[in-house]
Amino acid sequence: MGNLTIIVKDRLLLFLFLLGSVSICGQTPIKRQVTPADYSQWSTLTAEKLAADGKWVSYKLVYDSGKDTVFVQQTTGTKKYSCPSAADESFSRNGKWWAAIEPEKGFGVLNLKTGNIQWTADVVSYEFLANGKYLALLKKAGLEQELDILNMETGLQYTAKDISEYRFNADGKIGVYITKQENAVKLIWLEEAFRTSEIIQSSAKRFKNLIWNKKGNALAFLQELQQDEYQGTNHKLYFLNHLTITPQLHNLDPSLAEGILNGMRIVSPPARKSLEMATDGKKVFFYITATKVQTNDKEIVQVWDGATPWTYPSQKTVEGWQYSSKMAVWWPEENKIFKIGTDEFPKTQLMADGNYALNHNPLQYEPQYEFVSPVDYVLTDVRTGKSKKILQKQIRKFDFIKGSGSGNFINYFKEKHWWVYNRKLDSHINLTLPLGIPIDEVDYDCGGTAPPYGSPGWSADEKYLIVYDQYDVWLLSADGKSRKRLTRGREKHIQYRIAEDNYTDSQLIGSAVLPGNKFDLSNGLLIEAFGDDKSSGYCYWHPDGSIKSMVYKDLMINPLIKAWQSSSYIYREQSFELSPRLMFKSEKRKQPKVLIQTNPQQNHFEWGHSELISYTNSKGTPLQGVLYYPSNFQKGKQYPMIVNIYEKQSHILHHYFNPEGNAADAFPRTNYSLDGYLVLYPDITYEVGEPGKSATDCVVAAVKAVTAKGIVEEEHIGLTGASFGGYETAYIVSQTNIFAAAIAGCPLTDFVSQYLSLDGTGGTPRMWRYESQQQRMGASLFENYQGYIENSPVAQAAKINTPLLLWSGLEDTMVSWTQGLELHLALRRLQKPNQFLVYPGENHSFLKQETKNDLTQRAKEWFDFYLKERPCIGKLSSN
């Protein structure tokens, strides 16, 4: 609230002024053309949040200029507040408070009843506790940080100085924090007038990595140990429980331990939580590794051995499983330790109850040429140490294996079906075979295994696994005896899915727990819907089996956010012509209310419209595409057209796109529509082994379908795409001369050289992209060498007659910039018109504003020159 403003009177006067200026003597207002100078007026709606009681909403309008503003307003009343440049905004769970951090003024907390706001400077972060009864602020205090905890009802405050880390338990009533200089761990009971107790203080190394169990009655943390001659940092592990009586502290020191921990180190693995707490509050999961002697030996040769499981760079990173982190479990009160990860099966995922673990070895079937290898899964009872192999050669992609909340079931996708492993019965049941319909993607056109439509999780009572088919949501009993279809999407050609964002457990992020949500069916389900005609919306599935539509329109409707404590909702709706507006709906309101209509200035400008088109490729496959008409479109007139390609894109029919001065893919489609271009986004379907030919077939068919309307200047058609779309663009112009100009961003151009290369991050061969992913060859280079040649733009360069602009980031780790270089040099040698733009410091996706500005301008000049015959201003030919 840089200056917290109540928006009532001034806005009304402005509205009346604008109303008077729009129409004079009943004349229709004259709309003008959008120019680049107008782009800064456009904003993007984001960060929508709804108060728990549904009475207030907040949202942010983001501008390219950086003058972003957060608004807080009543959903049924007229009060509205603005907060320029605010971030990290949130409501308290009791609906009394809203807070945010503003760069200049600091932290602001707004009393939603009185409208008063209190500012606090130098706040780094904040957290509402106990549903909003308390507020915790982490503040800068010189070179240190302090923690302030405020009772929002009484005004009583507690301050802890010199803070390095803190965490509050699940109900927000007990906190633990670490002081930096004195290096002490302390507890604070918020409900007991901020009573504190020091748990431990040490003059040795620092404490860190505080973690609570889910119930909030036990916690654990680490302490760094003194450095020694071995590589890596070692830690001591602490556990604290019995907080409501007399807290008991237990510790585990690997430097003093015998048995399993002898010679091992407790470590913090990358991209994982250092510690996990079991739900029973009796055991802690942590990671250990063997000690490794520090060496200063210089590498004089790299041995790239064809027999190793991974390539040299990846193999060097691992350096043997004895040095990789493996999970172990500790029962502090029994002083019992069990090593879960082993050299044979080093990687661990926990079942939700923490009593069992799944182990696997990612090297087991290496070398192989999928992105992730299949593995055998071993189920281990962490209490007894007994293990059994339950799955062989299982695909370990994220959506292919999940677990139930109790840990009794594992659901996995294999052989085109969802199976359930019952831990108690040691049984496997195929739940989807009796359905008699495919539950893997029917239109999957890459190589390898077709993925499932999905399984979002289990019913809360674990009687049912929830799965998706192409259109519907199913309940399948865990014993395989019953099946129930919740929706009727197949008959309506509407795809129904659970609105999972309203149910996802964010605590699982970074956790070793096997993923899996649970849904309380007794409360019904929020279902999102998306039609084949691109209509969308939401409905409510009632436990009695009935479905009530909440909203469903020929628009893009998403996301829907439900109030935590009431049956109130907000959602966004938009189309290409309708800038996103935020809607509010409750049980008391028959009609939804518009809370904010973004970009009202659009009404003063000419604007285009979108249309869903249908066509078929040469094989008779029905396809769709999106055609954007120019803002000044007139029947009987023809216009230049640009075709933007990737894969399937017709789902964007109702997406709104701001005009903008730059775009990550160098193609801000609205700019072109506003400047007299037709813009076409066609769907492409593929035949495995012929990606280039398939793209050519579909794109040419789409172009013919549009030119048949008589609205296209056929001698002025352009083609553009980036990444895989860049490959398709470069290939298509070698097969047809219907395009007057083309732009290919970060393109694959030589399938042979790219196949025989490593990615730029971890040293993984790029072969998998061709054999079982987007490049869609479906076979190795040596099984179909001629196919690789025939689908490579470089090999077809002599047939390219279309002026071609290529661009790449010099640091691209996904598609090497040398791929663009190969085609540029080929065209240069053939004396074909082309330019190659190489941007230092940019990866596959461009991030720098000046880079995106430059590329967007150069791309526009390229098309304007060839498709509108406009003279070059300077960018096109500059060095």
PDB file of C-alpha atoms in Angstrom, residues 301-533:
ATOM      1  CA  VAL A 301      42.928 -38.319 -18.572  1.00  0.00           C
ATOM      2  CA  GLN A 302      39.201 -38.905 -18.871  1.00  0.00           C
ATOM      3  CA  VAL A 303      38.273 -42.531 -19.484  1.00  0.00           C
ATOM      4  CA  TRP A 304      34.970 -42.657 -21.371  1.00  0.00           C
ATOM      5  CA  ASP A 305      34.222 -46.362 -21.022  1.00  0.00           C
ATOM      6  CA  GLY A 306      31.431 -47.816 -23.171  1.00  0.00           C
ATOM      7  CA  ALA A 307      30.689 -50.425 -20.505  1.00  0.00           C
ATOM      8  CA  THR A 308      29.805 -48.016 -17.697  1.00  0.00           C
ATOM      9  CA  PRO A 309      26.103 -47.572 -16.868  1.00  0.00           C
ATOM     10  CA  TRP A 310      26.236 -43.833 -17.549  1.00  0.00           C
ATOM     11  CA  THR A 311      28.383 -41.543 -19.693  1.00  0.00           C
ATOM     12  CA  TYR A 312      31.581 -40.182 -18.212  1.00  0.00           C
ATOM     13  CA  PRO A 313      30.188 -36.841 -16.890  1.00  0.00           C
ATOM     14  CA  SER A 314      27.207 -38.510 -15.186  1.00  0.00           C
ATOM     15  CA  GLN A 315      29.269 -41.432 -13.904  1.00  0.00           C
ATOM     16  CA  LYS A 316      31.836 -39.039 -12.434  1.00  0.00           C
ATOM     17  CA  THR A 317      29.090 -37.237 -10.520  1.00  0.00           C
ATOM     18  CA  VAL A 318      27.942 -40.465  -8.889  1.00  0.00           C
ATOM     19  CA  GLU A 319      31.444 -41.877  -8.248  1.00  0.00           C
ATOM     20  CA  GLY A 320      30.094 -45.067  -6.789  1.00  0.00           C
ATOM     21  CA  TRP A 321      27.068 -45.674  -4.625  1.00  0.00           C
ATOM     22  CA  GLN A 322      29.177 -45.969  -1.495  1.00  0.00           C
ATOM     23  CA  TYR A 323      29.533 -42.174  -1.606  1.00  0.00           C
ATOM     24  CA  SER A 324      25.941 -41.325  -2.525  1.00  0.00           C
ATOM     25  CA  SER A 325      23.498 -40.396   0.236  1.00  0.00           C
ATOM     26  CA  LYS A 326      21.249 -43.190   1.497  1.00  0.00           C
ATOM     27  CA  MET A 327      18.290 -42.989   3.830  1.00  0.00           C
ATOM     28  CA  ALA A 328      18.393 -44.338   7.376  1.00  0.00           C
ATOM     29  CA  VAL A 329      15.861 -44.279  10.237  1.00  0.00           C
ATOM     30  CA  TRP A 330      16.382 -43.643  13.938  1.00  0.00           C
ATOM     31  CA  TRP A 331      14.121 -44.484  16.895  1.00  0.00           C
ATOM     32  CA  PRO A 332      15.537 -42.061  19.487  1.00  0.00           C
ATOM     33  CA  GLU A 333      13.793 -43.461  22.552  1.00  0.00           C
ATOM     34  CA  GLU A 334      15.021 -46.966  21.726  1.00  0.00           C
ATOM     35  CA  ASN A 335      18.346 -45.815  20.315  1.00  0.00           C
ATOM     36  CA  LYS A 336      17.706 -48.074  17.335  1.00  0.00           C
ATOM     37  CA  ILE A 337      19.007 -47.359  13.823  1.00  0.00           C
ATOM     38  CA  PHE A 338      18.261 -49.060  10.520  1.00  0.00           C
ATOM     39  CA  LYS A 339      19.881 -48.326   7.177  1.00  0.00           C
ATOM     40  CA  ILE A 340      17.124 -48.343   4.547  1.00  0.00           C
ATOM     41  CA  GLY A 341      19.129 -47.478   1.426  1.00  0.00           C
ATOM     42  CA  THR A 342      21.726 -50.053   0.423  1.00  0.00           C
ATOM     43  CA  ASP A 343      24.420 -50.283  -2.234  1.00  0.00           C
ATOM     44  CA  GLU A 344      22.158 -52.665  -4.179  1.00  0.00           C
ATOM     45  CA  PHE A 345      19.036 -50.468  -3.828  1.00  0.00           C
ATOM     46  CA  PRO A 346      20.275 -47.010  -2.784  1.00  0.00           C
ATOM     47  CA  LYS A 347      17.290 -44.753  -3.591  1.00  0.00           C
ATOM     48  CA  THR A 348      14.361 -44.565  -1.172  1.00  0.00           C
ATOM     49  CA  GLN A 349      10.773 -43.365  -1.203  1.00  0.00           C
ATOM     50  CA  LEU A 350       8.765 -43.569   1.999  1.00  0.00           C
ATOM     51  CA  MET A 351       5.232 -44.839   2.297  1.00  0.00           C
ATOM     52  CA  ALA A 352       3.004 -42.168   3.856  1.00  0.00           C
ATOM     53  CA  ASP A 353       2.891 -43.786   7.308  1.00  0.00           C
ATOM     54  CA  GLY A 354       6.673 -44.048   7.489  1.00  0.00           C
ATOM     55  CA  ASN A 355       6.553 -47.740   8.400  1.00  0.00           C
ATOM     56  CA  TYR A 356       7.553 -49.009   4.971  1.00  0.00           C
ATOM     57  CA  ALA A 357       9.880 -47.813   2.249  1.00  0.00           C
ATOM     58  CA  LEU A 358      10.289 -48.443  -1.478  1.00  0.00           C
ATOM     59  CA  ASN A 359      13.867 -48.837  -2.682  1.00  0.00           C
ATOM     60  CA  HIS A 360      15.216 -48.912  -6.204  1.00  0.00           C
ATOM     61  CA  ASN A 361      18.483 -48.692  -8.116  1.00  0.00           C
ATOM     62  CA  PRO A 362      18.460 -46.289 -11.104  1.00  0.00           C
ATOM     63  CA  LEU A 363      21.578 -48.006 -12.507  1.00  0.00           C
ATOM     64  CA  GLN A 364      20.023 -51.464 -12.466  1.00  0.00           C
ATOM     65  CA  TYR A 365      19.123 -51.634 -16.160  1.00  0.00           C
ATOM     66  CA  GLU A 366      21.682 -49.142 -17.464  1.00  0.00           C
ATOM     67  CA  PRO A 367      22.903 -48.469 -20.016  1.00  0.00           C
ATOM     68  CA  GLN A 368      19.553 -47.925 -21.704  1.00  0.00           C
ATOM     69  CA  TYR A 369      18.183 -45.030 -23.698  1.00  0.00           C
ATOM     70  CA  GLU A 370      14.990 -43.857 -22.093  1.00  0.00           C
ATOM     71  CA  PHE A 371      15.184 -40.594 -20.134  1.00  0.00           C
ATOM     72  CA  VAL A 372      14.660 -42.562 -16.922  1.00  0.00           C
ATOM     73  CA  SER A 373      15.385 -46.253 -16.723  1.00  0.00           C
ATOM     74  CA  PRO A 374      12.948 -48.898 -15.513  1.00  0.00           C
ATOM     75  CA  VAL A 375      13.696 -50.256 -12.061  1.00  0.00           C
ATOM     76  CA  ASP A 376      12.795 -53.056  -9.694  1.00  0.00           C
ATOM     77  CA  TYR A 377      11.055 -51.858  -6.538  1.00  0.00           C
ATOM     78  CA  VAL A 378      11.796 -53.454  -3.185  1.00  0.00           C
ATOM     79  CA  LEU A 379       9.391 -52.923  -0.265  1.00  0.00           C
ATOM     80  CA  THR A 380      11.093 -52.776   3.111  1.00  0.00           C
ATOM     81  CA  ASP A 381       9.592 -52.934   6.595  1.00  0.00           C
ATOM     82  CA  VAL A 382      11.722 -50.306   8.311  1.00  0.00           C
ATOM     83  CA  ARG A 383      11.006 -51.865  11.712  1.00  0.00           C
ATOM     84  CA  THR A 384      12.032 -55.438  10.997  1.00  0.00           C
ATOM     85  CA  GLY A 385      14.309 -54.811   8.016  1.00  0.00           C
ATOM     86  CA  LYS A 386      12.537 -57.483   5.981  1.00  0.00           C
ATOM     87  CA  SER A 387      12.395 -56.746   2.248  1.00  0.00           C
ATOM     88  CA  LYS A 388      10.622 -58.177  -0.765  1.00  0.00           C
ATOM     89  CA  LYS A 389      10.674 -57.328  -4.445  1.00  0.00           C
ATOM     90  CA  ILE A 390       7.176 -56.226  -5.483  1.00  0.00           C
ATOM     91  CA  LEU A 391       7.728 -54.770  -8.984  1.00  0.00           C
ATOM     92  CA  GLN A 392      10.066 -55.551 -11.849  1.00  0.00           C
ATOM     93  CA  LYS A 393      11.080 -53.215 -14.656  1.00  0.00           C
ATOM     94  CA  GLN A 394       8.610 -50.565 -13.546  1.00  0.00           C
ATOM     95  CA  ILE A 395       8.709 -47.178 -15.268  1.00  0.00           C
ATOM     96  CA  ARG A 396       9.565 -44.651 -12.545  1.00  0.00           C
ATOM     97  CA  LYS A 397       8.149 -41.481 -14.022  1.00  0.00           C
ATOM     98  CA  PHE A 398       6.315 -39.279 -11.494  1.00  0.00           C
ATOM     99  CA  ASP A 399       2.787 -40.100 -12.683  1.00  0.00           C
ATOM    100  CA  PHE A 400       3.425 -43.843 -13.020  1.00  0.00           C
ATOM    101  CA  ILE A 401       3.701 -44.828  -9.336  1.00  0.00           C
ATOM    102  CA  LYS A 402       1.995 -43.339  -6.282  1.00  0.00           C
ATOM    103  CA  GLY A 403       0.804 -44.331  -2.819  1.00  0.00           C
ATOM    104  CA  SER A 404      -2.164 -44.064  -0.488  1.00  0.00           C
ATOM    105  CA  GLY A 405      -2.281 -41.909   2.636  1.00  0.00           C
ATOM    106  CA  SER A 406      -2.118 -44.849   5.056  1.00  0.00           C
ATOM    107  CA  GLY A 407       0.724 -46.540   3.221  1.00  0.00           C
ATOM    108  CA  ASN A 408      -1.364 -49.694   2.704  1.00  0.00           C
ATOM    109  CA  PHE A 409      -1.589 -49.363  -1.092  1.00  0.00           C
ATOM    110  CA  ILE A 410       0.714 -48.603  -3.995  1.00  0.00           C
ATOM    111  CA  ASN A 411      -0.948 -47.725  -7.304  1.00  0.00           C
ATOM    112  CA  TYR A 412       1.172 -48.023 -10.414  1.00  0.00           C
ATOM    113  CA  PHE A 413       0.700 -47.777 -14.181  1.00  0.00           C
ATOM    114  CA  LYS A 414       1.998 -50.709 -16.174  1.00  0.00           C
ATOM    115  CA  GLU A 415       1.067 -52.496 -19.396  1.00  0.00           C
ATOM    116  CA  LYS A 416      -1.515 -49.821 -20.247  1.00  0.00           C
ATOM    117  CA  HIS A 417      -3.411 -50.226 -16.945  1.00  0.00           C
ATOM    118  CA  TRP A 418      -3.567 -49.042 -13.357  1.00  0.00           C
ATOM    119  CA  TRP A 419      -2.673 -51.728 -10.829  1.00  0.00           C
ATOM    120  CA  VAL A 420      -2.874 -51.685  -7.036  1.00  0.00           C
ATOM    121  CA  TYR A 421      -0.495 -53.486  -4.733  1.00  0.00           C
ATOM    122  CA  ASN A 422      -2.105 -54.315  -1.374  1.00  0.00           C
ATOM    123  CA  ARG A 423       0.678 -54.369   1.176  1.00  0.00           C
ATOM    124  CA  LYS A 424      -1.262 -56.322   3.802  1.00  0.00           C
ATOM    125  CA  LEU A 425      -2.387 -59.018   1.357  1.00  0.00           C
ATOM    126  CA  ASP A 426       0.780 -58.932  -0.760  1.00  0.00           C
ATOM    127  CA  SER A 427      -1.438 -58.919  -3.855  1.00  0.00           C
ATOM    128  CA  HIS A 428      -1.540 -57.129  -7.216  1.00  0.00           C
ATOM    129  CA  ILE A 429      -4.871 -56.292  -8.878  1.00  0.00           C
ATOM    130  CA  ASN A 430      -5.443 -54.784 -12.317  1.00  0.00           C
ATOM    131  CA  LEU A 431      -8.217 -52.271 -11.629  1.00  0.00           C
ATOM    132  CA  THR A 432      -8.750 -50.837 -15.110  1.00  0.00           C
ATOM    133  CA  LEU A 433      -8.799 -53.948 -17.316  1.00  0.00           C
ATOM    134  CA  PRO A 434     -12.543 -54.520 -16.655  1.00  0.00           C
ATOM    135  CA  LEU A 435     -13.347 -50.974 -17.874  1.00  0.00           C
ATOM    136  CA  GLY A 436     -12.803 -52.043 -21.471  1.00  0.00           C
ATOM    137  CA  ILE A 437     -11.686 -48.551 -22.493  1.00  0.00           C
ATOM    138  CA  PRO A 438      -8.180 -47.085 -22.811  1.00  0.00           C
ATOM    139  CA  ILE A 439      -6.808 -45.190 -19.843  1.00  0.00           C
ATOM    140  CA  ASP A 440      -3.560 -44.353 -21.626  1.00  0.00           C
ATOM    141  CA  GLU A 441      -3.487 -41.442 -24.076  1.00  0.00           C
ATOM    142  CA  VAL A 442      -5.222 -42.581 -27.260  1.00  0.00           C
ATOM    143  CA  ASP A 443      -3.693 -39.840 -29.407  1.00  0.00           C
ATOM    144  CA  TYR A 444      -0.144 -40.282 -28.089  1.00  0.00           C
ATOM    145  CA  ASP A 445       2.155 -39.955 -31.084  1.00  0.00           C
ATOM    146  CA  CYS A 446       5.646 -40.052 -29.588  1.00  0.00           C
ATOM    147  CA  GLY A 447       7.832 -43.125 -29.357  1.00  0.00           C
ATOM    148  CA  GLY A 448       7.885 -45.226 -26.205  1.00  0.00           C
ATOM    149  CA  THR A 449       5.141 -45.922 -23.688  1.00  0.00           C
ATOM    150  CA  ALA A 450       1.935 -43.890 -23.898  1.00  0.00           C
ATOM    151  CA  PRO A 451       1.341 -42.183 -20.519  1.00  0.00           C
ATOM    152  CA  PRO A 452      -1.873 -42.607 -18.531  1.00  0.00           C
ATOM    153  CA  TYR A 453      -4.520 -39.909 -18.401  1.00  0.00           C
ATOM    154  CA  GLY A 454      -3.771 -39.867 -14.688  1.00  0.00           C
ATOM    155  CA  SER A 455      -4.693 -40.939 -11.199  1.00  0.00           C
ATOM    156  CA  PRO A 456      -5.046 -37.986  -8.814  1.00  0.00           C
ATOM    157  CA  GLY A 457      -5.196 -40.082  -5.642  1.00  0.00           C
ATOM    158  CA  TRP A 458      -7.399 -42.062  -3.271  1.00  0.00           C
ATOM    159  CA  SER A 459     -10.642 -41.518  -1.427  1.00  0.00           C
ATOM    160  CA  ALA A 460      -9.941 -40.541   2.178  1.00  0.00           C
ATOM    161  CA  ASP A 461     -11.187 -43.913   3.450  1.00  0.00           C
ATOM    162  CA  GLU A 462      -9.028 -45.672   0.829  1.00  0.00           C
ATOM    163  CA  LYS A 463     -11.921 -47.699  -0.503  1.00  0.00           C
ATOM    164  CA  TYR A 464     -11.405 -46.251  -3.964  1.00  0.00           C
ATOM    165  CA  LEU A 465      -8.593 -45.355  -6.303  1.00  0.00           C
ATOM    166  CA  ILE A 466      -9.528 -42.394  -8.517  1.00  0.00           C
ATOM    167  CA  VAL A 467      -8.441 -42.610 -12.166  1.00  0.00           C
ATOM    168  CA  TYR A 468      -9.078 -40.721 -15.398  1.00  0.00           C
ATOM    169  CA  ASP A 469      -9.865 -41.937 -18.885  1.00  0.00           C
ATOM    170  CA  GLN A 470      -9.912 -39.662 -21.925  1.00  0.00           C
ATOM    171  CA  TYR A 471     -13.046 -37.874 -20.719  1.00  0.00           C
ATOM    172  CA  ASP A 472     -14.214 -39.108 -17.311  1.00  0.00           C
ATOM    173  CA  VAL A 473     -13.421 -39.594 -13.632  1.00  0.00           C
ATOM    174  CA  TRP A 474     -13.733 -43.104 -12.178  1.00  0.00           C
ATOM    175  CA  LEU A 475     -13.882 -44.602  -8.688  1.00  0.00           C
ATOM    176  CA  LEU A 476     -12.348 -48.079  -8.647  1.00  0.00           C
ATOM    177  CA  SER A 477     -12.584 -50.143  -5.481  1.00  0.00           C
ATOM    178  CA  ALA A 478      -9.232 -51.261  -4.098  1.00  0.00           C
ATOM    179  CA  ASP A 479     -10.340 -54.907  -4.211  1.00  0.00           C
ATOM    180  CA  GLY A 480     -11.179 -54.639  -7.911  1.00  0.00           C
ATOM    181  CA  LYS A 481     -14.816 -55.620  -7.428  1.00  0.00           C
ATOM    182  CA  SER A 482     -16.613 -52.354  -8.234  1.00  0.00           C
ATOM    183  CA  ARG A 483     -16.284 -49.494 -10.684  1.00  0.00           C
ATOM    184  CA  LYS A 484     -18.194 -46.213 -10.743  1.00  0.00           C
ATOM    185  CA  ARG A 485     -18.052 -43.468 -13.356  1.00  0.00           C
ATOM    186  CA  LEU A 486     -18.607 -40.087 -11.691  1.00  0.00           C
ATOM    187  CA  THR A 487     -19.018 -38.030 -14.874  1.00  0.00           C
ATOM    188  CA  ARG A 488     -20.563 -38.399 -18.330  1.00  0.00           C
ATOM    189  CA  GLY A 489     -17.953 -36.649 -20.424  1.00  0.00           C
ATOM    190  CA  ARG A 490     -17.575 -39.249 -23.161  1.00  0.00           C
ATOM    191  CA  GLU A 491     -21.148 -38.684 -24.304  1.00  0.00           C
ATOM    192  CA  LYS A 492     -20.738 -34.895 -24.318  1.00  0.00           C
ATOM    193  CA  HIS A 493     -17.127 -34.786 -25.596  1.00  0.00           C
ATOM    194  CA  ILE A 494     -16.177 -32.913 -22.414  1.00  0.00           C
ATOM    195  CA  GLN A 495     -13.093 -33.845 -20.416  1.00  0.00           C
ATOM    196  CA  TYR A 496     -13.707 -33.861 -16.640  1.00  0.00           C
ATOM    197  CA  ARG A 497     -10.926 -33.727 -14.058  1.00  0.00           C
ATOM    198  CA  ILE A 498     -10.791 -33.090 -10.315  1.00  0.00           C
ATOM    199  CA  ALA A 499      -9.720 -29.505  -9.607  1.00  0.00           C
ATOM    200  CA  GLU A 500      -6.576 -30.820  -7.925  1.00  0.00           C
ATOM    201  CA  ASP A 501      -5.105 -27.422  -7.047  1.00  0.00           C
ATOM    202  CA  ASN A 502      -7.760 -27.156  -4.321  1.00  0.00           C
ATOM    203  CA  TYR A 503      -6.588 -30.412  -2.714  1.00  0.00           C
ATOM    204  CA  THR A 504      -2.822 -30.681  -3.260  1.00  0.00           C
ATOM    205  CA  ASP A 505      -0.639 -31.153  -0.173  1.00  0.00           C
ATOM    206  CA  SER A 506       2.217 -28.654  -0.612  1.00  0.00           C
ATOM    207  CA  GLN A 507       4.131 -30.279   2.275  1.00  0.00           C
ATOM    208  CA  LEU A 508       5.156 -33.088  -0.049  1.00  0.00           C
ATOM    209  CA  ILE A 509       7.335 -30.767  -2.137  1.00  0.00           C
ATOM    210  CA  GLY A 510      10.927 -31.959  -1.781  1.00  0.00           C
ATOM    211  CA  SER A 511       9.813 -34.850   0.402  1.00  0.00           C
ATOM    212  CA  ALA A 512      10.886 -38.466  -0.022  1.00  0.00           C
ATOM    213  CA  VAL A 513       7.305 -39.596   0.651  1.00  0.00           C
ATOM    214  CA  LEU A 514       5.689 -41.429  -2.263  1.00  0.00           C
ATOM    215  CA  PRO A 515       3.249 -38.887  -3.782  1.00  0.00           C
ATOM    216  CA  GLY A 516      -0.515 -39.328  -3.518  1.00  0.00           C
ATOM    217  CA  ASN A 517      -3.403 -37.010  -2.633  1.00  0.00           C
ATOM    218  CA  LYS A 518      -6.521 -38.013  -0.754  1.00  0.00           C
ATOM    219  CA  PHE A 519     -10.065 -36.763  -1.352  1.00  0.00           C
ATOM    220  CA  ASP A 520     -12.903 -36.779   1.168  1.00  0.00           C
ATOM    221  CA  LEU A 521     -15.800 -37.917  -0.994  1.00  0.00           C
ATOM    222  CA  SER A 522     -18.300 -37.123   1.754  1.00  0.00           C
ATOM    223  CA  ASN A 523     -17.589 -33.439   1.047  1.00  0.00           C
ATOM    224  CA  GLY A 524     -18.112 -33.832  -2.679  1.00  0.00           C
ATOM    225  CA  LEU A 525     -15.596 -32.890  -5.351  1.00  0.00           C
ATOM    226  CA  LEU A 526     -14.830 -29.798  -7.391  1.00  0.00           C
ATOM    227  CA  ILE A 527     -14.567 -30.876 -11.024  1.00  0.00           C
ATOM    228  CA  GLU A 528     -13.101 -28.889 -13.910  1.00  0.00           C
ATOM    229  CA  ALA A 529     -14.425 -29.381 -17.428  1.00  0.00           C
ATOM    230  CA  PHE A 530     -12.919 -28.765 -20.860  1.00  0.00           C
ATOM    231  CA  GLY A 531     -14.851 -29.448 -24.063  1.00  0.00           C
ATOM    232  CA  ASP A 532     -13.612 -30.552 -27.457  1.00  0.00           C
ATOM    233  CA  ASP A 533     -15.070 -27.258 -28.695  1.00  0.00           C
TER     234      ASP A 533
END
